[in-house]
Short mmCIF file of C-alpha atoms and ligand atoms in Angstrom, two decimals:
data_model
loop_
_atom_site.label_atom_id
_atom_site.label_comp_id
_atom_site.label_asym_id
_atom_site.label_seq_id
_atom_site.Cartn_x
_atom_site.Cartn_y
_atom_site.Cartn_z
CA UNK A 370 94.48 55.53 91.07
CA UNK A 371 97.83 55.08 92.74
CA UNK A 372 100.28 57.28 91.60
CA UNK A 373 102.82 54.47 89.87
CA UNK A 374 100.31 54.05 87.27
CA UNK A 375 100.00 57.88 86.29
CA UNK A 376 103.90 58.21 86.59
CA UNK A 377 105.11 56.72 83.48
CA UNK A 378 107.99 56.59 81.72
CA UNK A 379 107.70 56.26 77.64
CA UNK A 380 109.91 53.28 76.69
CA UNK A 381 108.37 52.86 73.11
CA UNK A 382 111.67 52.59 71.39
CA UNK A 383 114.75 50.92 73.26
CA UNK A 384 117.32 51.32 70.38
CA UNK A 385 120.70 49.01 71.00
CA UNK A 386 123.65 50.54 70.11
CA UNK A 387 127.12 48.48 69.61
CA UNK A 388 129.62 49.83 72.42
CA UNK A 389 132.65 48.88 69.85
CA UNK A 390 130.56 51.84 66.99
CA UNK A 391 132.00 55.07 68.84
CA UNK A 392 129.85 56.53 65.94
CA UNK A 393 126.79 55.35 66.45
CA UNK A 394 127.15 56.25 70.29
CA UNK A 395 127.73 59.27 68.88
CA UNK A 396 124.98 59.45 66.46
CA UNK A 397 122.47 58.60 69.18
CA UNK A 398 122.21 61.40 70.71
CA UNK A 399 120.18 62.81 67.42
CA UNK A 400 117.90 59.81 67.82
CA UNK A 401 114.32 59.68 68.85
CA UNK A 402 114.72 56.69 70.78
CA UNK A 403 112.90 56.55 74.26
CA UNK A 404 115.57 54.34 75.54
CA UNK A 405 119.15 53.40 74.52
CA UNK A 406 121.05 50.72 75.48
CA UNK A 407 124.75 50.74 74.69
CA UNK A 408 125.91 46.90 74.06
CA UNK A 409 128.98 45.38 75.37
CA UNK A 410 127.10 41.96 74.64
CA UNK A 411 126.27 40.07 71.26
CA UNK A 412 127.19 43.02 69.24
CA UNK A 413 130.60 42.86 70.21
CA UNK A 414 132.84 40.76 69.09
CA UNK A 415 135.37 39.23 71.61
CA UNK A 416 138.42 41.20 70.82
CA UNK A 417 136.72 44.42 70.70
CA UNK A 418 135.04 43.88 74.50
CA UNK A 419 137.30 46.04 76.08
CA UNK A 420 137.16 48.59 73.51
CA UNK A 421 133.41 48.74 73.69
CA UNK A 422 133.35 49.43 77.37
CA UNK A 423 135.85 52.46 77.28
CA UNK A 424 133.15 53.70 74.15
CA UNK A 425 130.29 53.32 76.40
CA UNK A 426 131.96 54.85 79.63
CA UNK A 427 133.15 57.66 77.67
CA UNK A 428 129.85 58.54 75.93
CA UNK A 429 128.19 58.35 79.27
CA UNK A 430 130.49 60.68 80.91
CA UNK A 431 129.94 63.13 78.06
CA UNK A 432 126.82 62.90 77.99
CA UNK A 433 124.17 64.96 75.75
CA UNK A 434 121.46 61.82 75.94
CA UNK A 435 119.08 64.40 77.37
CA UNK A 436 115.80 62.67 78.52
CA UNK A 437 116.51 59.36 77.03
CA UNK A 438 117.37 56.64 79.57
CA UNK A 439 120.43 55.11 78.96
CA UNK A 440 121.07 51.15 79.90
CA UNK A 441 124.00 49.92 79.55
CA UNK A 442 123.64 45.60 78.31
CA UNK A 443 126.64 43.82 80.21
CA UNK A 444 127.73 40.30 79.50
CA UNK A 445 126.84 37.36 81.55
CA UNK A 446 128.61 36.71 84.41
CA UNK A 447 129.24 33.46 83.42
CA UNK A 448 131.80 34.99 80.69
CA UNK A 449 135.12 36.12 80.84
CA UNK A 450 133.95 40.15 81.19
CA UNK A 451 130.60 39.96 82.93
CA UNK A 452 132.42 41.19 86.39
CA UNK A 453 134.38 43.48 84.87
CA UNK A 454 131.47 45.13 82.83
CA UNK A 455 129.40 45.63 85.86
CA UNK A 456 132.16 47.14 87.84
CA UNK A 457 133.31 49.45 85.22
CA UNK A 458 129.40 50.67 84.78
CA UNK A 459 129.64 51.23 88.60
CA UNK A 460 130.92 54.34 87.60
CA UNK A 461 128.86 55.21 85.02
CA UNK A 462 125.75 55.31 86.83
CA UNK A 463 123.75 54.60 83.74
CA UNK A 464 119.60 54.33 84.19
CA UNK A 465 119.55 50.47 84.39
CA UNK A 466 121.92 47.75 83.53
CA UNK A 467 120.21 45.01 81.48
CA UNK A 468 121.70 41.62 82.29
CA UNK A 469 122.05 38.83 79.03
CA UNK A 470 121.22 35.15 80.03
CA UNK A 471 119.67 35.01 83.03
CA UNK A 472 118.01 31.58 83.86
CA UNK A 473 116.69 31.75 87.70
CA UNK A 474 115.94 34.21 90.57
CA UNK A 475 119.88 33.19 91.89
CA UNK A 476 121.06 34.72 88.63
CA UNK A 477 119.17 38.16 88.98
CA UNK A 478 120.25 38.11 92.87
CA UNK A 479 124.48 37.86 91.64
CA UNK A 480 123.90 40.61 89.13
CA UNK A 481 122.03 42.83 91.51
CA UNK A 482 124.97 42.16 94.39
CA UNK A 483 127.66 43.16 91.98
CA UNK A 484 125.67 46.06 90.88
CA UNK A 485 126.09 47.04 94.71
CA UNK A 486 129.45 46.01 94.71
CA UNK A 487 130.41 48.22 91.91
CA UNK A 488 128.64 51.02 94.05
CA UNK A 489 125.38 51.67 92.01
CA UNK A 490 122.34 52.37 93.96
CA UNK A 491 119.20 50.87 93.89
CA UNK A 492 118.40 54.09 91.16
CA UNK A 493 120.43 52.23 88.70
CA UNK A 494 117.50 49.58 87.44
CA UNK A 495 118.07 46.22 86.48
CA UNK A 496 116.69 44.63 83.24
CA UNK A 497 116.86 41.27 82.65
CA UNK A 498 117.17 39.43 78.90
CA UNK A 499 114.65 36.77 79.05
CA UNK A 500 115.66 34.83 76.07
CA UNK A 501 116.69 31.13 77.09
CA UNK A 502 114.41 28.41 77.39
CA UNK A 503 114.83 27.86 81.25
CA UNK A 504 114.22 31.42 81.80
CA UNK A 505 110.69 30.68 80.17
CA UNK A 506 110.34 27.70 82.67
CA UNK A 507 111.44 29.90 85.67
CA UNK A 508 109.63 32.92 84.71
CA UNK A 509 108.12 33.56 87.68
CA UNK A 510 110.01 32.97 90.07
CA UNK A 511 112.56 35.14 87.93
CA UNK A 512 109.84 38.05 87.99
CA UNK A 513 109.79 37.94 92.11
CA UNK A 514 113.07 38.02 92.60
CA UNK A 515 112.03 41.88 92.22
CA UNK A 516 111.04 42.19 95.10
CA UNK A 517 114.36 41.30 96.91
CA UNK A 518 115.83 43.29 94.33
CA UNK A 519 116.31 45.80 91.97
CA UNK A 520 114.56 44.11 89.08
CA UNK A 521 112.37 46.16 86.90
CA UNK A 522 112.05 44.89 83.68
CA UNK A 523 111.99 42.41 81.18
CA UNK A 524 113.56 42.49 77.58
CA UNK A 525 112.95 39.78 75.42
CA UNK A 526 115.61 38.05 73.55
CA UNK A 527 114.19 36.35 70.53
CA UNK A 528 117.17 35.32 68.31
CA UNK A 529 118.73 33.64 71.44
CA UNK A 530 115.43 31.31 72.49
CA UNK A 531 115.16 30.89 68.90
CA UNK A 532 118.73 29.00 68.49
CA UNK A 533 118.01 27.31 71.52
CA UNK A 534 114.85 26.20 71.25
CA UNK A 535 115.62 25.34 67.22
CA UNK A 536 112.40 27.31 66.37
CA UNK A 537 112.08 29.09 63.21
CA UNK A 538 111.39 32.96 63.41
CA UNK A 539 108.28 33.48 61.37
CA UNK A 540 106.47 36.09 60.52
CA UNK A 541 103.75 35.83 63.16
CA UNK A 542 106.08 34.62 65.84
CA UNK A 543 103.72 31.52 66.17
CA UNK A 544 106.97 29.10 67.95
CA UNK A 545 107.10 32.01 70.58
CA UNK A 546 103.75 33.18 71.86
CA UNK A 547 104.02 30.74 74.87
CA UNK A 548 107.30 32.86 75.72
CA UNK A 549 105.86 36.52 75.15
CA UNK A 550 102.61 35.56 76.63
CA UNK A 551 104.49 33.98 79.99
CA UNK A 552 106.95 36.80 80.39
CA UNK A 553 104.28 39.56 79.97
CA UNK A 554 102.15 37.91 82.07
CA UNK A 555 104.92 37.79 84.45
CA UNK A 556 105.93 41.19 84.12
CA UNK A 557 102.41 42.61 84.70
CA UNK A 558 101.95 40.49 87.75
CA UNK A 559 105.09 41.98 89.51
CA UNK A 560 104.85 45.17 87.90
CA UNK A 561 107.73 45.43 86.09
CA UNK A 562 108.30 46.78 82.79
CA UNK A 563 107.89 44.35 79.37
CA UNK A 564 109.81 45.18 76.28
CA UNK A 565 109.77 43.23 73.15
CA UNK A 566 112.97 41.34 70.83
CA UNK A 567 114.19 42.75 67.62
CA UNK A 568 112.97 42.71 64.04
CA UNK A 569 116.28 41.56 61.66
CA UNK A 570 114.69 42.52 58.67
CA UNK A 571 115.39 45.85 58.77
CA UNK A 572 114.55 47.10 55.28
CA UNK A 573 111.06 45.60 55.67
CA UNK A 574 108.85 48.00 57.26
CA UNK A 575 105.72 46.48 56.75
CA UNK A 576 106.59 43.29 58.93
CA UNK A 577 108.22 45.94 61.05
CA UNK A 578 105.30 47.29 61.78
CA UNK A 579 103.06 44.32 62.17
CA UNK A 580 105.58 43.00 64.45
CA UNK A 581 105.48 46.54 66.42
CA UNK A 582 101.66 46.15 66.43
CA UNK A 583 101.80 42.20 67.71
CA UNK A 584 103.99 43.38 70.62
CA UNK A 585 101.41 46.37 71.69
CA UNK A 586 98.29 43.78 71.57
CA UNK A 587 100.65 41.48 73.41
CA UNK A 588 100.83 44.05 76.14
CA UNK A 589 104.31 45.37 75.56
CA UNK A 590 105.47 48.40 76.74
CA UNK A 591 107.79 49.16 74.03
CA UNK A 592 110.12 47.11 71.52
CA UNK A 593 113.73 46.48 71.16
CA UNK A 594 115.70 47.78 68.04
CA UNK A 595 118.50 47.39 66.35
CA UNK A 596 118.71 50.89 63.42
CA UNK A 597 117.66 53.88 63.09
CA UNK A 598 115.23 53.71 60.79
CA UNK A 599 112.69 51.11 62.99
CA UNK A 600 112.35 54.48 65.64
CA UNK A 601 109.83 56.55 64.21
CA UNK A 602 107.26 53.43 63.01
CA UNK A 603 108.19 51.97 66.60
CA UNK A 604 107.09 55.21 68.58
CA UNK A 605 103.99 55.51 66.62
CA UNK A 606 102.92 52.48 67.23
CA UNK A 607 103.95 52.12 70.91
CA UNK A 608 102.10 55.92 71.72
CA UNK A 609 97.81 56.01 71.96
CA UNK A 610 96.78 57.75 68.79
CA UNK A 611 95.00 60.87 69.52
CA UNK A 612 91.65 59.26 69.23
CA UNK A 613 92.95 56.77 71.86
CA UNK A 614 93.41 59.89 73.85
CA UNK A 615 90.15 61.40 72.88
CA UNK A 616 88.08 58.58 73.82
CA UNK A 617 90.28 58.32 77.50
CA UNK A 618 89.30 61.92 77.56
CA UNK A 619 85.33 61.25 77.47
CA UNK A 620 85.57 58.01 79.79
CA UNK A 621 87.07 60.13 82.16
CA UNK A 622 84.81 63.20 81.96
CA UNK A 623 82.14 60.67 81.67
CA UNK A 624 82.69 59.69 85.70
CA UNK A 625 83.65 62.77 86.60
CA UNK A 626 80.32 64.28 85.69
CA UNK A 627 78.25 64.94 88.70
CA UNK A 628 75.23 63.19 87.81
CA UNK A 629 77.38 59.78 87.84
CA UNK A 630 79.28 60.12 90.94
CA UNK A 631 79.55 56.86 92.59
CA UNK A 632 78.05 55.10 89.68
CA UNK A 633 80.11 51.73 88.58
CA UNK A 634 79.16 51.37 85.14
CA UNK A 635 78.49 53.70 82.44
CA UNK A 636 77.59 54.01 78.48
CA UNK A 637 80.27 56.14 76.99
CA UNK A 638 79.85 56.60 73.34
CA UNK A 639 77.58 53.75 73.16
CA UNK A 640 80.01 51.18 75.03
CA UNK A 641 79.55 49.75 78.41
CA UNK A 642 82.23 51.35 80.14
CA UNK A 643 83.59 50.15 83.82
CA UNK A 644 85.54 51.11 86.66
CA UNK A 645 88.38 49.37 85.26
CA UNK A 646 88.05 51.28 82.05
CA UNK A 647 88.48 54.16 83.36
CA UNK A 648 91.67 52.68 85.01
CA UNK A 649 93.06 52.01 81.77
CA UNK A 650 91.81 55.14 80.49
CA UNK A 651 94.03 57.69 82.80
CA UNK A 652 96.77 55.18 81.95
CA UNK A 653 96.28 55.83 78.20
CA UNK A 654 96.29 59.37 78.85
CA UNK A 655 99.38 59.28 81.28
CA UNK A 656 101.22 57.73 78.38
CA UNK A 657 99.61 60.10 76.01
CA UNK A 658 100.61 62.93 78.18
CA UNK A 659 104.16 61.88 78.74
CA UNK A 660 105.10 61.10 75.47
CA UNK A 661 104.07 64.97 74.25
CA UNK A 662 106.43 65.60 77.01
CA UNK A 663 109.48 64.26 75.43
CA UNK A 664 108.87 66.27 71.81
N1 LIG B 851 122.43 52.84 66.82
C1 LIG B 851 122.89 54.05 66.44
N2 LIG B 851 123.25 54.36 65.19
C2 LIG B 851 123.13 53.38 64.27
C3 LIG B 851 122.67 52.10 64.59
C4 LIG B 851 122.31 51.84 65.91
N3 LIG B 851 121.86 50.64 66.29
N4 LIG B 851 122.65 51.34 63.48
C5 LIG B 851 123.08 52.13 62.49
N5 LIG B 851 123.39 53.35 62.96
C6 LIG B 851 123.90 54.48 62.19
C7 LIG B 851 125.16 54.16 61.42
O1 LIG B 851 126.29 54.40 62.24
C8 LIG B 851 125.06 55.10 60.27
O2 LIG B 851 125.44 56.38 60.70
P1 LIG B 851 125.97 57.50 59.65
O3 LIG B 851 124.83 57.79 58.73
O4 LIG B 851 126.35 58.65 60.51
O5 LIG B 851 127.13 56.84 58.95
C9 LIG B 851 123.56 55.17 59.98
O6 LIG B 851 122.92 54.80 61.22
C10 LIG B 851 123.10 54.24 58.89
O7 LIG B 851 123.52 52.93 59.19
P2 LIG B 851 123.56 51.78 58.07
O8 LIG B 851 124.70 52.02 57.15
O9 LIG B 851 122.21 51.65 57.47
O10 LIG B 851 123.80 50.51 58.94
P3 LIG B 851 125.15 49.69 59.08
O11 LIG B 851 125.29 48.81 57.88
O12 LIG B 851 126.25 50.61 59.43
O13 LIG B 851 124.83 48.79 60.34
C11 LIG B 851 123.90 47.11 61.70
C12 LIG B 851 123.85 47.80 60.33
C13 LIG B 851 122.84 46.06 61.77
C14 LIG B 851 125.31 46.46 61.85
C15 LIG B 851 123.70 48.20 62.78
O14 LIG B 851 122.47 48.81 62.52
C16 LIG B 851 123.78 47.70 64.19
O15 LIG B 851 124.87 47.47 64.69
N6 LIG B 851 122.63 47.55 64.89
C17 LIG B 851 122.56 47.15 66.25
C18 LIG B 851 122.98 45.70 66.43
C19 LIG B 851 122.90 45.29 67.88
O16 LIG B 851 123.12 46.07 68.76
N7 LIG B 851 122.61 44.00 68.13
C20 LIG B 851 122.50 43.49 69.46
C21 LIG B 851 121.09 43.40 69.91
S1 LIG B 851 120.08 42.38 68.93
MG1 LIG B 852 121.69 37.75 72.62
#
């Protein structure tokens, strides 16, 4: 078991919050959320870019996020402020800057050099939007560019490749499953980190949490949102229940017990139970364990 795998980092809940809404960046703080990322992108409207960015910088500097990891969403470099929003975060030294847009490995490569530019080191992440159709098409050779740079993780953006594509957002995502599919599989095979798009509806909870479930069985490591109220459902969801746990428990006793040492396969509660189980077994109970952690 290499020690990546046991080291994990929650990111159930990745709740966006406006820059421009100094009271929301405020109110975050008080927020379960695993993640936050403070947007100087879609949520903002033009005139109030520059506004949002002092917000952001100044509720970084005060701080009072405690364990939450805070990513700061720039705009594409392609726009007027993309530059100026990555050199400004430079000083920040948020947890990752997620990058809107991106469409090939070049694109991650001229965020991640102004990301050095702006003087962040490689312990400021970069997340990527995947949420245009060429992005889809270049997937992987977007997911390698990892490893000539900071790239860590994926974040889908479904109401983007859903205006370009012209696809209708239904309830069981049916027009996107080629996209989710491709840029988990992605993720997973550079090991990067794979979170999921909104859900707009935010008064329904029950498609909320269908659409929190999809996302898990997809292989998603957590899910954007977009209020408040989608947290709680969101980390429930996203965390192994304690029978999850329970049964990781006994897979993991189960070769541990001296009468199966060196054995490959086992029955465990009546299942044929592999190596590889117990893999994902200590993983369920890494995540298990390191979600108690953050109370
Ligand atoms: N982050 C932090 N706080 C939030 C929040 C968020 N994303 N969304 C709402 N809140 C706060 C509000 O400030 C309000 O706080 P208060 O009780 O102290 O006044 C409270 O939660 C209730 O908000 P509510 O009145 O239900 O929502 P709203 O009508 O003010 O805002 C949205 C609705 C959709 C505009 C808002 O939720 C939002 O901006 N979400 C994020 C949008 C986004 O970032 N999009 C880009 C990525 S897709
Ligand atoms: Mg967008």
């Amino acid at each position: 078991m290499s020690a990546s795998v046991l080291a994990v980092r929650p990111r159930r809940s990745c709740l966006y919050t406006p820059g421009a809404n100094a009271k929301a960046l405020a109110k975050a703080r008080d927020l379960k959320a695993d993640a936050l990322i403070f947007d100087l992108e879609d949520a903002v409207a033009p005139d109030a870019k520059a506004e949002a960015r002092t917000n952001v910088l100044a509720a970084i500097a005060e701080g009072g996020y405690g364990a939450r990891e805070i990513v700061v969403r720039v705009n594409a470099l392609s726009t007027p402020w993309g530059a100026n929003d990555i050199e400004a975060v430079g000083g920040a030294k948020p947890n990752a800057v997620l990058a809107p847009k991106v469409n090939s490995a070049d694109d991650v490569m001229a965020v991640d050099e102004a990301m050095s530019d702006a003087g962040l080191l490689k312990t400021t992440a970069l997340w990527v939007m995947i949420e245009t159709p060429l992005s889809i098409l270049n997937i992987k050779e977007i997911a390698a560019a990892s490893k000539r740079t900071r790239l860590a993780g994926f974040v889908m953006g479904i109401n983007d490749l859903a205006k370009d594509m012209r696809a209708k957002q239904t309830a069981a995502r049916t027009p996107f499953l080629y996209a989710l599919a491709a840029a988990v599989t992605a993720a997973r095979a550079y090991g990067l980190t794979a979170i999921d798009g909104v859900y707009n509806d935010i008064p329904n909870t029950d498609g909320f949490i269908e659409a929190c479930r999809q996302g898990l069985a997809f292989g998603f490591d957590g899910k954007t949102l977009i209020h408040p109220t989608q947290i709680e459902a969101c980390n429930t969801v996203f965390a192994p229940s304690a029978e999850e746990a329970e049964e990781a428990r006994a897979i993991v006793a189960a070769f541990e017990a001296p009468e199966n040492a060196g054995k490959g396969v086992l029955k465990v509660n009546g299942k044929m139970t592999e190596l590889l189980h117990l893999d994902q077994a200590r993983r369920t109970l890494a995540i298990f364990d390191a979600v108690a952690a953050m109370g």
